[in-house]
Structure formats: C-alpha cells, structure tokens
mmCIF file of C-alpha atoms in Angstrom:
data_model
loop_
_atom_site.group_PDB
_atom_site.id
_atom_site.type_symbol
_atom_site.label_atom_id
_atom_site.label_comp_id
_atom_site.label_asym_id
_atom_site.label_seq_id
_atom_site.Cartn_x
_atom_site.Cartn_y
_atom_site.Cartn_z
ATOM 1 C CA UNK A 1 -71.756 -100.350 -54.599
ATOM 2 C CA UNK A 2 -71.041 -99.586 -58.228
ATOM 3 C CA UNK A 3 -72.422 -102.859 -60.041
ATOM 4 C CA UNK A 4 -72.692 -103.921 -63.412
ATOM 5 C CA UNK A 5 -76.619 -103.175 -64.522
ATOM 6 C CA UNK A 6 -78.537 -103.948 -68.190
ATOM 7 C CA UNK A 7 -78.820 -100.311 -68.187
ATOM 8 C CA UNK A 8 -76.423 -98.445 -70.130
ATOM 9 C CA UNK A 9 -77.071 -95.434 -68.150
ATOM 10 C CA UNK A 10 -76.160 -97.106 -64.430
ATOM 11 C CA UNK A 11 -73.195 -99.132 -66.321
ATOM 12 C CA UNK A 12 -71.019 -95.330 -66.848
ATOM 13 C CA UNK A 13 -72.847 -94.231 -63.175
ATOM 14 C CA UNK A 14 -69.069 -94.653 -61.837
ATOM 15 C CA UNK A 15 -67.665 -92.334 -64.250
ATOM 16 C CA UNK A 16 -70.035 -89.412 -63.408
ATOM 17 C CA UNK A 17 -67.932 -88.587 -60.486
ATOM 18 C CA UNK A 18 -68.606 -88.979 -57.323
ATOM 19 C CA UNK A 19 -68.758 -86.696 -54.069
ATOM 20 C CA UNK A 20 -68.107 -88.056 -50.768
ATOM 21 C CA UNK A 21 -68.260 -85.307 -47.537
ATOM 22 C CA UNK A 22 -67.923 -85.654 -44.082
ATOM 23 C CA UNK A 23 -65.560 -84.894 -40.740
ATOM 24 C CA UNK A 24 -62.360 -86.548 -40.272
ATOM 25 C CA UNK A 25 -62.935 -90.112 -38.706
ATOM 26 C CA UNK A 26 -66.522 -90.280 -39.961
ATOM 27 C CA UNK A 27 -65.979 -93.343 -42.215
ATOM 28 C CA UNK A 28 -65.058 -91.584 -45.454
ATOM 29 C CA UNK A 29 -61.968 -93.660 -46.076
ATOM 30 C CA UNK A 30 -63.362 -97.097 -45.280
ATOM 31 C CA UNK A 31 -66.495 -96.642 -47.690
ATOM 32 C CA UNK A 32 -64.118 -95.358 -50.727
ATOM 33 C CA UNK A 33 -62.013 -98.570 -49.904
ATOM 34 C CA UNK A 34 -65.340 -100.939 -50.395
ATOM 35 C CA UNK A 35 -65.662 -98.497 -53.480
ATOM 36 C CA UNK A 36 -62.324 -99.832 -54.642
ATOM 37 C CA UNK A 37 -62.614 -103.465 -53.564
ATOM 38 C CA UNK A 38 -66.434 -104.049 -54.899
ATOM 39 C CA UNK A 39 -65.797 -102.058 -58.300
ATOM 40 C CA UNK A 40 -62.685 -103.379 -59.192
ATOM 41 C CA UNK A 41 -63.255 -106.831 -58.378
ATOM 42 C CA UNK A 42 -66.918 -108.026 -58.297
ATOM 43 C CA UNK A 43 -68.353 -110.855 -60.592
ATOM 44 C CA UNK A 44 -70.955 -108.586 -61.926
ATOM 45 C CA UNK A 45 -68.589 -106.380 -63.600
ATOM 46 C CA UNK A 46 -66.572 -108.409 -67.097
ATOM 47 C CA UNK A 47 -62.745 -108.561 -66.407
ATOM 48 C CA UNK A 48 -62.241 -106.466 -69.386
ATOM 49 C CA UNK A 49 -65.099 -103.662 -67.903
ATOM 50 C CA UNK A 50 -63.323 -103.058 -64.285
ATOM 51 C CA UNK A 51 -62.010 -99.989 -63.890
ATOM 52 C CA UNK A 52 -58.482 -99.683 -62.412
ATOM 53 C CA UNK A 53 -58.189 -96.708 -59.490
ATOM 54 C CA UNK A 54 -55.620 -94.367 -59.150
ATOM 55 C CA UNK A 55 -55.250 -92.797 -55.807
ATOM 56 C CA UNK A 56 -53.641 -89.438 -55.128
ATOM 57 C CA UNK A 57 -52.814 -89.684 -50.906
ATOM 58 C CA UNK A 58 -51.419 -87.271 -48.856
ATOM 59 C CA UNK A 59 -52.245 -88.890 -45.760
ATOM 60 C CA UNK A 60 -51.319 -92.560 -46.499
ATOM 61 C CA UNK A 61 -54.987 -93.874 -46.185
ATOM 62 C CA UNK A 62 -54.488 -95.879 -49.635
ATOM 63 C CA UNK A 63 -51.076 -97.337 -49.061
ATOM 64 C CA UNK A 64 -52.229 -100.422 -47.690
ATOM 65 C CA UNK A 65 -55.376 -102.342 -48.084
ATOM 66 C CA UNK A 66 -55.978 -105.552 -45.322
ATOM 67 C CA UNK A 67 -56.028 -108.653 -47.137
ATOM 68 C CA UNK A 68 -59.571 -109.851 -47.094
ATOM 69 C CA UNK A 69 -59.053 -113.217 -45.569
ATOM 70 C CA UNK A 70 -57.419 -110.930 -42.436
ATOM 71 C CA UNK A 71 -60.810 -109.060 -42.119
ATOM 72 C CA UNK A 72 -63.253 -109.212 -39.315
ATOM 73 C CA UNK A 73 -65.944 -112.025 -39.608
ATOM 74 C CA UNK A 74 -68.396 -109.293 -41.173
ATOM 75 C CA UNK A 75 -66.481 -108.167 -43.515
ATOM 76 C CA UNK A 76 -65.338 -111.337 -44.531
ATOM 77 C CA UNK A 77 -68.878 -112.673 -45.281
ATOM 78 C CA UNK A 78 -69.878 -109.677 -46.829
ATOM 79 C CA UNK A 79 -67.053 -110.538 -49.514
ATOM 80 C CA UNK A 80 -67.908 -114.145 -50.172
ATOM 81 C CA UNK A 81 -71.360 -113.113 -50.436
ATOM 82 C CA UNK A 82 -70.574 -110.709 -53.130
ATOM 83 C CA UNK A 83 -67.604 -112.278 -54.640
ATOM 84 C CA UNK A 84 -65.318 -109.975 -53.665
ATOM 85 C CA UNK A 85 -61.435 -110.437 -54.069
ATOM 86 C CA UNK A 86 -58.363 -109.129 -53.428
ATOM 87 C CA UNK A 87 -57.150 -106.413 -56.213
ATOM 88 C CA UNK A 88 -53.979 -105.846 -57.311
ATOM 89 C CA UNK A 89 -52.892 -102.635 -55.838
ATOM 90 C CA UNK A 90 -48.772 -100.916 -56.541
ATOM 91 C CA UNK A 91 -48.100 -98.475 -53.877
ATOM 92 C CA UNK A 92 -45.566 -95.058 -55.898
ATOM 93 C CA UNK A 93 -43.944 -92.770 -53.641
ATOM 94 C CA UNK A 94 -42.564 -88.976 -54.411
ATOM 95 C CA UNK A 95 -40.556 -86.917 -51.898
ATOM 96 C CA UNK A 96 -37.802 -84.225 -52.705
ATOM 97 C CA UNK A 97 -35.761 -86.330 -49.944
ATOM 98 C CA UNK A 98 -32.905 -88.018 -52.195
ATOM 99 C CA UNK A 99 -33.529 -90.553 -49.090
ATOM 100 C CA UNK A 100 -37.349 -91.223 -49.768
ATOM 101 C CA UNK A 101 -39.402 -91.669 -53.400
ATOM 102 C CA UNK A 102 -39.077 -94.343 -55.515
ATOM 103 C CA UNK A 103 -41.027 -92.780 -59.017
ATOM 104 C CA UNK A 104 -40.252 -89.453 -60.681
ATOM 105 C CA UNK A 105 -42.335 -87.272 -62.966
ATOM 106 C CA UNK A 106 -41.210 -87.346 -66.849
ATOM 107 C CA UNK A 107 -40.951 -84.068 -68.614
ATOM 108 C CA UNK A 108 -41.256 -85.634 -72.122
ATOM 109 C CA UNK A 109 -44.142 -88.184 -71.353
ATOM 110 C CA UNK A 110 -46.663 -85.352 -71.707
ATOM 111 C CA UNK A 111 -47.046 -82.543 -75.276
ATOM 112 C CA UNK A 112 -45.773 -79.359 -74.497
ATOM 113 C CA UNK A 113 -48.862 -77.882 -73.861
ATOM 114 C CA UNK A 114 -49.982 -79.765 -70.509
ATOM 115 C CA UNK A 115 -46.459 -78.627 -69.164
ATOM 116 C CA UNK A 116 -47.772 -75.495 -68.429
ATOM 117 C CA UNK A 117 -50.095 -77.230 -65.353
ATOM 118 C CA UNK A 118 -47.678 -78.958 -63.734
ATOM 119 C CA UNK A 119 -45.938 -75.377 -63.288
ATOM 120 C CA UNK A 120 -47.426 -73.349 -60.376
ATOM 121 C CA UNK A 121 -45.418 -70.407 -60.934
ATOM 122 C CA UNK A 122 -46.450 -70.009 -64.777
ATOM 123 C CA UNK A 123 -48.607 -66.590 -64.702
ATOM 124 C CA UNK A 124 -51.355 -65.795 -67.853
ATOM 125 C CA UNK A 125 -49.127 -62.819 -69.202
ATOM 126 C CA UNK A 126 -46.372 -65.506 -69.760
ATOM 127 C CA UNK A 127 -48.194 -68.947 -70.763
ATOM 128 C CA UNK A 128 -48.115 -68.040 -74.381
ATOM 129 C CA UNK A 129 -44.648 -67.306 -74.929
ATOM 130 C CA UNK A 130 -43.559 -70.088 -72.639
ATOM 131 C CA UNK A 131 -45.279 -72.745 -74.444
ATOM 132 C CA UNK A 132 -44.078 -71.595 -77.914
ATOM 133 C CA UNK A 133 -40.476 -71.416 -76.842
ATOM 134 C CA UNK A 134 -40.718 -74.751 -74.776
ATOM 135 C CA UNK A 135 -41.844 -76.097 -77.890
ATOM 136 C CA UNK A 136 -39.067 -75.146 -80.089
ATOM 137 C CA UNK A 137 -36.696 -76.359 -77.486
ATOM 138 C CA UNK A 138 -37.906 -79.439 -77.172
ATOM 139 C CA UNK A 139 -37.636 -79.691 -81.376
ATOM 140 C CA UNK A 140 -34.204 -78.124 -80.560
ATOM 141 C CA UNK A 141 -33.394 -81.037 -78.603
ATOM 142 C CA UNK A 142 -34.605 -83.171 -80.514
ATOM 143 C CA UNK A 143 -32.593 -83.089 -84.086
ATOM 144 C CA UNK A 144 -29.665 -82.456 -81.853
ATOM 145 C CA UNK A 145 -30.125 -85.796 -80.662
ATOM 146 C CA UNK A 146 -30.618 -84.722 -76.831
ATOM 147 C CA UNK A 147 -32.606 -86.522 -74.510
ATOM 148 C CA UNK A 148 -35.807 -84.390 -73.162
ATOM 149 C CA UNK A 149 -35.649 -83.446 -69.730
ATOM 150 C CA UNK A 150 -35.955 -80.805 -67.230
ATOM 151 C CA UNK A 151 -32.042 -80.455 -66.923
ATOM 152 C CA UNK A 152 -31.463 -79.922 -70.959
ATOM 153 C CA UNK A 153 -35.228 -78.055 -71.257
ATOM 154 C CA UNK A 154 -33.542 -75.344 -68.337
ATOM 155 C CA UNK A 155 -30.516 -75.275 -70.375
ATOM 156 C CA UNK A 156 -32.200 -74.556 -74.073
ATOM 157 C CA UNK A 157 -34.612 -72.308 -72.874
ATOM 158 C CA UNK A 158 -31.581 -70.041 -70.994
ATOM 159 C CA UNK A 159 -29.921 -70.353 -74.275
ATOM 160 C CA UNK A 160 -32.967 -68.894 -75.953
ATOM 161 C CA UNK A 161 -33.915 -66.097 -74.047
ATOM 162 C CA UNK A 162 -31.628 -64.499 -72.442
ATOM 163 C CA UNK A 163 -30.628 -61.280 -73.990
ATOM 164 C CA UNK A 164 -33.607 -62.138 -77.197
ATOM 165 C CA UNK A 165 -34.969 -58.354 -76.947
ATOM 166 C CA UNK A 166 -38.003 -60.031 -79.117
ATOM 167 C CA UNK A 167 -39.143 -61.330 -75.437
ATOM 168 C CA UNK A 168 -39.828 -58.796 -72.883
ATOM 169 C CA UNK A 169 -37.628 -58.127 -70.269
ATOM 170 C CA UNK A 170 -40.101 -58.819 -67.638
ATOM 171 C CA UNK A 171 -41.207 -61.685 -69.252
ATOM 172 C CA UNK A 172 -37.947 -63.553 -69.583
ATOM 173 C CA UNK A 173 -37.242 -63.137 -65.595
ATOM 174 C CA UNK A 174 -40.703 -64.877 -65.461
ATOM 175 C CA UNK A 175 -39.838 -67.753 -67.389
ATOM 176 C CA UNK A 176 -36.819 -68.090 -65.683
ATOM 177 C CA UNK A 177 -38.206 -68.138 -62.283
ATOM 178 C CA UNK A 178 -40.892 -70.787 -63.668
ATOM 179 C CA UNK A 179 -38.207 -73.010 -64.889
ATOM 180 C CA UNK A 180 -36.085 -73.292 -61.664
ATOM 181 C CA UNK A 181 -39.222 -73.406 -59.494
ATOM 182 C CA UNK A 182 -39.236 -75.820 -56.553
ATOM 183 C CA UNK A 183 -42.204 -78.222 -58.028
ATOM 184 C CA UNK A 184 -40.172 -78.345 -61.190
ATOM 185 C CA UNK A 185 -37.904 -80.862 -59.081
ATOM 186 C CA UNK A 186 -40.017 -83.562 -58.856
ATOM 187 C CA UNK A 187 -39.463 -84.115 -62.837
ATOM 188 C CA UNK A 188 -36.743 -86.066 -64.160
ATOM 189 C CA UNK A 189 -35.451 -87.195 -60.842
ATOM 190 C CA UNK A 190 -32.201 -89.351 -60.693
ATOM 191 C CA UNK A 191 -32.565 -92.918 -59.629
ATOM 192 C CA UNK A 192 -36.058 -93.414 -59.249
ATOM 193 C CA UNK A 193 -38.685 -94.720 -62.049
ATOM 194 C CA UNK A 194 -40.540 -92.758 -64.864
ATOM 195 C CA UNK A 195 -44.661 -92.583 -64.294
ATOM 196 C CA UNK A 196 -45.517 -93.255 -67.801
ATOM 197 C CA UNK A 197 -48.683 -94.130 -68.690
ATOM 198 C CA UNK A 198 -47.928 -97.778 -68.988
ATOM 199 C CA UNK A 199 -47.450 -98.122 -65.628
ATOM 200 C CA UNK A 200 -50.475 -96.184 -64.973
ATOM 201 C CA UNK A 201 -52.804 -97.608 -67.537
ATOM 202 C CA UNK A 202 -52.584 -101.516 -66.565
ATOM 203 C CA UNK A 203 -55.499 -103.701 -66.532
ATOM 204 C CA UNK A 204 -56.449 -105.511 -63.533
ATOM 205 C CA UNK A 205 -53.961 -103.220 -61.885
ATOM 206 C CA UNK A 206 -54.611 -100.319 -59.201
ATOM 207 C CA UNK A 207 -52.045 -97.768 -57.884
ATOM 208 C CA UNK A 208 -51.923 -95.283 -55.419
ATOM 209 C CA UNK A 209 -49.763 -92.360 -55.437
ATOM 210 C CA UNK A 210 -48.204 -91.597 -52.398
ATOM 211 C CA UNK A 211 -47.312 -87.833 -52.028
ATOM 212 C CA UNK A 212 -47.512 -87.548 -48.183
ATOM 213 C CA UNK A 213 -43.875 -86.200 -48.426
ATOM 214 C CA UNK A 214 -44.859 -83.065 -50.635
ATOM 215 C CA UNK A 215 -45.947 -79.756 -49.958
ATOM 216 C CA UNK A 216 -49.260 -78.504 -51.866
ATOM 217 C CA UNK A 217 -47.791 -76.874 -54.597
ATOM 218 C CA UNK A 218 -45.945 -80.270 -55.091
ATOM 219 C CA UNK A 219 -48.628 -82.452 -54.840
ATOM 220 C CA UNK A 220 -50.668 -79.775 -57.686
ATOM 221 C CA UNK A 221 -48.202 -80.759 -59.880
ATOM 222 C CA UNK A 222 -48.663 -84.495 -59.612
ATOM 223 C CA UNK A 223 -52.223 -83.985 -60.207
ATOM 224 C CA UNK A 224 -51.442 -82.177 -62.605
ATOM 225 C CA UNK A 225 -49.456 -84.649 -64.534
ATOM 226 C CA UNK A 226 -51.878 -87.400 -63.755
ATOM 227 C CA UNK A 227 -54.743 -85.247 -65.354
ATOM 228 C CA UNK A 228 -52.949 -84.561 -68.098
ATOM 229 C CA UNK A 229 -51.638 -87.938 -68.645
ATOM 230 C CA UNK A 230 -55.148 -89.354 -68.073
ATOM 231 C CA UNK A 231 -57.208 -87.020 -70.479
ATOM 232 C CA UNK A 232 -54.574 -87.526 -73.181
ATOM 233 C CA UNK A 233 -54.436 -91.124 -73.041
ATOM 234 C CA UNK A 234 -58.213 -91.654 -73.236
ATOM 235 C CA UNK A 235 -59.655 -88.609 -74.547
ATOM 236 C CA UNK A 236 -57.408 -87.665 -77.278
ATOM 237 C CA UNK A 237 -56.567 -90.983 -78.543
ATOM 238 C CA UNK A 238 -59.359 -92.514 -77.531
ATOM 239 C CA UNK A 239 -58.025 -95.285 -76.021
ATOM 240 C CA UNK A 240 -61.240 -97.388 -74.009
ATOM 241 C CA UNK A 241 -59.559 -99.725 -72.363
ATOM 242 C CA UNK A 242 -59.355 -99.690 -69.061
ATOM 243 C CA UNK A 243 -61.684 -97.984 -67.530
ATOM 244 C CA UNK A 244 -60.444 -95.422 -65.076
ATOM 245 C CA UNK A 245 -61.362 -93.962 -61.715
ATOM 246 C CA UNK A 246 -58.922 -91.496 -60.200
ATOM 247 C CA UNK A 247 -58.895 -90.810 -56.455
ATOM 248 C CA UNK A 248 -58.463 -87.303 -55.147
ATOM 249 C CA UNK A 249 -58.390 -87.201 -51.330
ATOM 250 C CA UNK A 250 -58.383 -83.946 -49.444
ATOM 251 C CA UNK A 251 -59.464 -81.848 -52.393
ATOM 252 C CA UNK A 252 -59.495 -78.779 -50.854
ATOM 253 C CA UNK A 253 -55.864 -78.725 -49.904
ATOM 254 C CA UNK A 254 -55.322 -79.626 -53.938
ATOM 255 C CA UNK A 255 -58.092 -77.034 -54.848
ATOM 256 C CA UNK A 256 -59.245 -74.818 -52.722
ATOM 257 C CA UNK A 257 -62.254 -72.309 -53.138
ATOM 258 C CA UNK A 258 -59.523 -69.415 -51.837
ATOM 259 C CA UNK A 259 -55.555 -69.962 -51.760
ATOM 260 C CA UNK A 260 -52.296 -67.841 -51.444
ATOM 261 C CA UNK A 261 -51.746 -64.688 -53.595
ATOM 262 C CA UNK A 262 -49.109 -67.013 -55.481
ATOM 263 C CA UNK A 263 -51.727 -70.259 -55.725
ATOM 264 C CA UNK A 264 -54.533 -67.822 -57.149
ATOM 265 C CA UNK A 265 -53.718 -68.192 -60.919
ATOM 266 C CA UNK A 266 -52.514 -71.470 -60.485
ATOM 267 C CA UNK A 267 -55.085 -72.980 -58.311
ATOM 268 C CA UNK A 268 -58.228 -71.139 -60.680
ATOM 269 C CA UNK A 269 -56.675 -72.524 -63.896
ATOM 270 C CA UNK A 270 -56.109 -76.066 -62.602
ATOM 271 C CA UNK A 271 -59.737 -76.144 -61.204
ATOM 272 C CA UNK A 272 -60.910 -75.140 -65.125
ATOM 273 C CA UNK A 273 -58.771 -77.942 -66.489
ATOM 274 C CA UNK A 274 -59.780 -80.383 -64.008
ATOM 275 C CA UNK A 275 -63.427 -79.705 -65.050
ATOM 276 C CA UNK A 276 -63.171 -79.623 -68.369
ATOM 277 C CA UNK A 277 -61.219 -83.067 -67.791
ATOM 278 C CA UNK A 278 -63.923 -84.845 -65.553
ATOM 279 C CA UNK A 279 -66.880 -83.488 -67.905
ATOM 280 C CA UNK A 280 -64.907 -85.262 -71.120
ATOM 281 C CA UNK A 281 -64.688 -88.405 -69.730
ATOM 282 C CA UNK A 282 -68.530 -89.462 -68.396
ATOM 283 C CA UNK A 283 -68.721 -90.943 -72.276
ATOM 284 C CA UNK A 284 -65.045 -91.846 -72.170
ATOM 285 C CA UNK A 285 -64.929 -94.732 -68.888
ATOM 286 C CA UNK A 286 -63.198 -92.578 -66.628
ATOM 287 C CA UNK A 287 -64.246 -90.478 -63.948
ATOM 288 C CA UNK A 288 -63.010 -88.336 -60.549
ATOM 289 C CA UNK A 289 -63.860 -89.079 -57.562
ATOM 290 C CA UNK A 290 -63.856 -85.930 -54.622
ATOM 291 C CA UNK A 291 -63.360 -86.343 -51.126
ATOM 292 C CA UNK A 292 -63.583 -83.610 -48.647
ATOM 293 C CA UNK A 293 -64.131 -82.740 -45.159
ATOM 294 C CA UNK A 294 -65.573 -79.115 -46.186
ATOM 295 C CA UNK A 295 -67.676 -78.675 -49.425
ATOM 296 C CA UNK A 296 -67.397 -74.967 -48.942
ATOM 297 C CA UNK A 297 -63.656 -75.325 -48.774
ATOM 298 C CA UNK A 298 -63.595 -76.504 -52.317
ATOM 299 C CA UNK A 299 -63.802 -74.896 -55.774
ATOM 300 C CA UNK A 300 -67.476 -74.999 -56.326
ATOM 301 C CA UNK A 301 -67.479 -75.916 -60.136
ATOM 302 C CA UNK A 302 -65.859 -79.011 -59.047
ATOM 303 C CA UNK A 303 -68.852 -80.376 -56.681
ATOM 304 C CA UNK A 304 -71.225 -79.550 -59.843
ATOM 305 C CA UNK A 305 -69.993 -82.062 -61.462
ATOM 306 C CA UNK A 306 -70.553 -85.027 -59.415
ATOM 307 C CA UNK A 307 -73.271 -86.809 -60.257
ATOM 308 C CA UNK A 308 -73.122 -89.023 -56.963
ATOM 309 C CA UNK A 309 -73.094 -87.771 -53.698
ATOM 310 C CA UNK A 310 -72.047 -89.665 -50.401
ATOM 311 C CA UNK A 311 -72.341 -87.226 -47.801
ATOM 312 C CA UNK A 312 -70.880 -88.759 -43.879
ATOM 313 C CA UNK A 313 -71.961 -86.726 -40.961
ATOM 314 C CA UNK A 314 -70.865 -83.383 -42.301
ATOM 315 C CA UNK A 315 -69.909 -80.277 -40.024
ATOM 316 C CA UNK A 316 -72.566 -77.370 -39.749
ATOM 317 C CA UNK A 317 -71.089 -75.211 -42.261
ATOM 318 C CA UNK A 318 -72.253 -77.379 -45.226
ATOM 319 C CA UNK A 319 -75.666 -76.836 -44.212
ATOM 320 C CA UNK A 320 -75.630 -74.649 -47.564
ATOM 321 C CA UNK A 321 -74.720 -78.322 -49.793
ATOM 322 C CA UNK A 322 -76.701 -80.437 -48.161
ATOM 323 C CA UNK A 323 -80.029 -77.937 -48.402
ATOM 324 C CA UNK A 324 -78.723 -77.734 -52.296
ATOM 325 C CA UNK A 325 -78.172 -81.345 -53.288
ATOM 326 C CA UNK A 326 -79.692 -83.438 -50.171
ATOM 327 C CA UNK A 327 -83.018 -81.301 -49.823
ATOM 328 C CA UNK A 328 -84.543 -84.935 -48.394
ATOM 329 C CA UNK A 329 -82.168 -85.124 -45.638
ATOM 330 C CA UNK A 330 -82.869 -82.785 -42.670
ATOM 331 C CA UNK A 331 -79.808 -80.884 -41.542
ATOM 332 C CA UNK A 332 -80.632 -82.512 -37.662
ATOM 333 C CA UNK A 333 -80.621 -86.374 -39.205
ATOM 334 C CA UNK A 334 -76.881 -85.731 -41.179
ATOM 335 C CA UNK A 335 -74.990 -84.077 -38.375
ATOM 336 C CA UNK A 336 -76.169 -87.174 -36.041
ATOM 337 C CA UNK A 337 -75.109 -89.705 -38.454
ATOM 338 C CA UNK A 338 -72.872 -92.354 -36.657
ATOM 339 C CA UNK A 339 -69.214 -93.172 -37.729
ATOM 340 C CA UNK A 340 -69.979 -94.970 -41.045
ATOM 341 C CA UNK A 341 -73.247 -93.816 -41.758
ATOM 342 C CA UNK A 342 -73.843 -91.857 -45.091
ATOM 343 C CA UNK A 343 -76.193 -90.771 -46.914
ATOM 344 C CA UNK A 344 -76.004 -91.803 -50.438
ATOM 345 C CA UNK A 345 -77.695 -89.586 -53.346
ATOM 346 C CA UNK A 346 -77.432 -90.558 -57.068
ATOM 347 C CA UNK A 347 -78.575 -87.538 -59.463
ATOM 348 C CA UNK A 348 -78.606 -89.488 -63.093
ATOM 349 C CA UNK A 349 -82.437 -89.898 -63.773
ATOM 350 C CA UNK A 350 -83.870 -92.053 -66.427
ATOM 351 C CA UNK A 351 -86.770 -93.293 -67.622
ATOM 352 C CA UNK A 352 -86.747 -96.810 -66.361
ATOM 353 C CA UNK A 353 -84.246 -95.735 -63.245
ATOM 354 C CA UNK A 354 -85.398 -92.818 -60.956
ATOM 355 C CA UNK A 355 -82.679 -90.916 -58.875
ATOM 356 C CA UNK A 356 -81.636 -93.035 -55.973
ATOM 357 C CA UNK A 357 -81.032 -91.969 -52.466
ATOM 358 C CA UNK A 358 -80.695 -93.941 -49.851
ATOM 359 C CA UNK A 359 -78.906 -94.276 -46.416
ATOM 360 C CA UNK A 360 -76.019 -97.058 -46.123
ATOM 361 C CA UNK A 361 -73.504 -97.697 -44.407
ATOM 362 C CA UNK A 362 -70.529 -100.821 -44.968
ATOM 363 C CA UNK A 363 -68.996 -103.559 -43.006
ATOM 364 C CA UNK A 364 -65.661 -102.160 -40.977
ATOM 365 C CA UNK A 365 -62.168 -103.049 -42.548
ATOM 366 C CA UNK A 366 -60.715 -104.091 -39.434
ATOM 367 C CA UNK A 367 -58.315 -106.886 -39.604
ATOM 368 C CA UNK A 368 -58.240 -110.204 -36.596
ATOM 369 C CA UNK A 369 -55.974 -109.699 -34.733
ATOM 370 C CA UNK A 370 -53.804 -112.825 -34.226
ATOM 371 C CA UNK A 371 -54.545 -115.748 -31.745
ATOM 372 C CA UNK A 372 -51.498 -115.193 -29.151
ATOM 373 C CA UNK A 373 -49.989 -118.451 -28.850
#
C-alpha cells in the first residue's frame, strides 16, 4: 500500500514506477485496484498530495470499480480500518465505430513535435522534414484564421508538398502515407469530446481510458498522446499539482521486446520516449506503472526502470527476472504462489529505510450478492 511516510524518500516511492508480473487470473488486476483505491483515497495521504490515476485498458478491467459498501465483509473491514473511500473515477471510450467512442484525440492540444509519436507510420529518414513542414502548416493555419486539425493539417501539408522538388520524391509519398494513416483517425473525431489535459489533469479525479475497441497500432497512439500530454504538462511547465500515476495494462501488446517489420521503428522509438518520460518524472509526482503477463515479452529498458516490483505467480519463462531482481525468492516458491499471492520487492534504499520485500497478498473485490427477496 503506497502510504504517506515522514520520509521524503518513501513519500515519491509511487512515482518510481512500479512492476507488477504474473499469469492471467493470478490476481494482478485486483491488487492494482487496492493500488488505486488505498493511494488515491487514504487519510494518510493530504487531499492536495493524492495522486489521480489514469488507466490505459484494453481489456475493460478498469471500467468499473464495485462500490465499497457492495464489497464482501473482508473487504469492507479492511476499508474502514484504513479509511478507505470511494474515488471518483470517469470511464473515456475510443473506437473507429461512428457507433461506439465518446472522446477523440486533439491534433492541436499537443506542440508539433510530440505529433510525430502518435504516428506509427512516421519512419527516421522522414521525421525531420515532417516536423518542420507540420510546423509551418500549422503557422499557415494559423494567420489564416483556420482551426487546427487533422482534416485542414492533411489539406496544408498536400498543398505544400506535392510537386516541391526541394522534398524528395520518396520522401513526399512517405509523408503522405503518414498523414492518411489509419491511427491518424482517431484525432479530431466528429461528435465526440476533446481529451485535453483539463479533463485529464483534475484533482480528486481518476479516469480510465477505454481502448478495448482499437487495434495496437491504435491504442500506441493513445499512449502516445497521453505521454506526451503528461510529460508536457508537468515536466515542461512544471506544473506539481496533481500528482499523477498512469496505468499501462498489457504492456507488451503496447511495447513489445519484438513487433512487426512496420511496428519496429515505431515500437523502438516509443519505448525511448516512454523512458525518457518515466525517468523525468520520479522528482516531478508522476510515475508509470507496468503490468505484464511476460517480462521477457516486454522492452527491457522499460522493466529497468521500476523501482517496485510485484511479481504474481509468474510463468517459467521469467525465471531469467525473477533470478535478476527477486534473487530472495526461489523460482519453486513464485510459480506455486496462490491466486492473489505476490511477492512484493521495493529497490529504493536509504539510510534510515532498507529495501523492502515482502510477501502480501489483499482482500478480494468481490461484491454481495443481493438477498433474493
């Protein structure tokens, strides 16, 4: 349970990032959701220090929360005994389905610069030159008095290349294919509401993103976005307030350690940004949380960087992570764990607080059913 401590060091312990491993049904998603429920609304944390979460969830395991005075009789003592409430969570959905998706991506609500990884087909040969001509159109667009969006970007930019023989040929095909590419449609979507970072960035307000209805290259691009958004917003201008912790389930089907020939580039220069983002914001109040069913599945420079480790009982091809980062935990004792069972490892070492590891395991989230009359 992340807590409020006198400690400086264990007060930013939530924005170290966090690991959590394990098989499908081994209690992964019920201990992040005591994550979410004990951080964001304990007593021991201020109201103005609780970080807000922001879920990415292609699965739908963050789109509803039980209400706490529905829970079991465990559960429910478990919360009055820590003071434990129920959040304020907003449920966003995406699709490409004019029939589904309520919340659109905004072209304009980002600098030019982080457009370039929300766009899976951009390749290194081109990122310069696209970035310098999406930047003059947007300025384009701008003293003409145009709103900024995909629609009118597409339009400048086809004004602006084709047939400029200052632009490669081969080069201005690429462009054009990374303007009219099929992620490109979640921005700017009619009928459905801007993420800005207003709604994003709410005190005493969680949100989970729900992007079950989207492929992977789709769902890169909201993370993408989010990232973007997210180190903007509190690295650049240094905005404190609130603390953030964003959510990424299934991490390996967002950023794998191998993808397609076409998610290569795209998947390799996402994984740099997204750990140059976590590493900026341990001494900025927000941090990344990983979940995973396969360590080796994932990017490796993104498991450095957790600081905390929650590994469920794992499958036998992690031996290699667990001999790494658990060494105390005998390869025998993890694969035997029981559903809800993890093994909990915390690397930050001080001199008044050692590294922690311990083995825990929380309450179940399952509701009462009702009395049949």
């Amino acid at each position: 349970i992340s807590i409020r401590c006198k400690r400086p060091s264990i007060d930013k312990t939530p924005y170290q990032s966090k690991h959590f491993l394990g098989r499908m049904n081994s209690g992964k998603t019920t201990a992040i959701k005591w994550d979410f429920l004990t951080t964001a609304t304990s007593p021991e944390i201020p109201d103005d220090e609780r970080p807000i979460f922001i879920f990415i969830d292609g699965q739908g395991n963050f789109t509803h929360f039980p209400r706490i005075e529905n829970l079991n009789d465990e559960a429910r003592e478990y919360c009055d005994t820590y003071g434990i409430t129920n959040p304020r969570l907003d449920v966003y959905t995406f699709s490409n389905n004019p029939n589904r998706g309520d919340t659109t991506l905004g072209l304009d609500q980002l600098p030019v610069p982080s457009w370039i990884y929300t766009m899976a087909e951009a390749s290194a040969n081109t990122e310069g030159t696209l970035i310098n001509e999406l930047g003059m159109a947007r300025e384009t667009l701008i003293r003409q008095g145009s709103e900024v969006n995909i629609q009118t970007i597409r339009l400048e930019m086809e004004n602006r290349i084709n047939g400029n023989h200052q632009i490669n040929y081969n080069i201005r095909n690429a462009i054009g294919r990374v303007l009219t590419a099929p992620e490109t449609n979640l921005f700017d979507q009619e009928n459905r509401e801007v993420l800005t970072p207003q709604m994003l960035f709410q005190r005493g307000r969680s949100l989970t993103l729900d992007v079950s209805n989207l492929n992977f290259n789709d769902r890169r691009s909201i993370l993408a976005y989010v990232m973007e958004m997210l180190h903007h917003h509190k690295f650049v201008m240094g905005r404190k307030f609130p603390h953030v912790i964003l959510v990424l389930d299934e991490i390996e089907s967002l950023v794998p350690h191998n993808g397609t020939q076409r998610e290569k580039y795209n998947i390799s220069r996402l994984s740099k940004r997204l750990e140059e983002i976590t590493f900026n914001g341990r001494q900025n109040y927000y941090g990344i949380y990983f979940v995973t069913h396969r360590t080796s599945k994932v990017s490796p420079d993104l498991i450095t960087l957790a600081n905390t480790h929650c590994c469920f009982k794992p499958s036998a091809d992690d031996s290699k992570f667990l001999k790494e980062y658990l060494p105390e935990v005998p390869l025998d004792k993890a694969l035997n764990l029981s559903t809800g069972e993890f093994y909990m490892k915390v690397l930050i070492s001080t001199d008044d607080q050692p590294e922690i590891i311990a083995k825990c395991k929380f309450p179940s989230l399952s509701e009462v059913e009702d009395n049949p009359l």
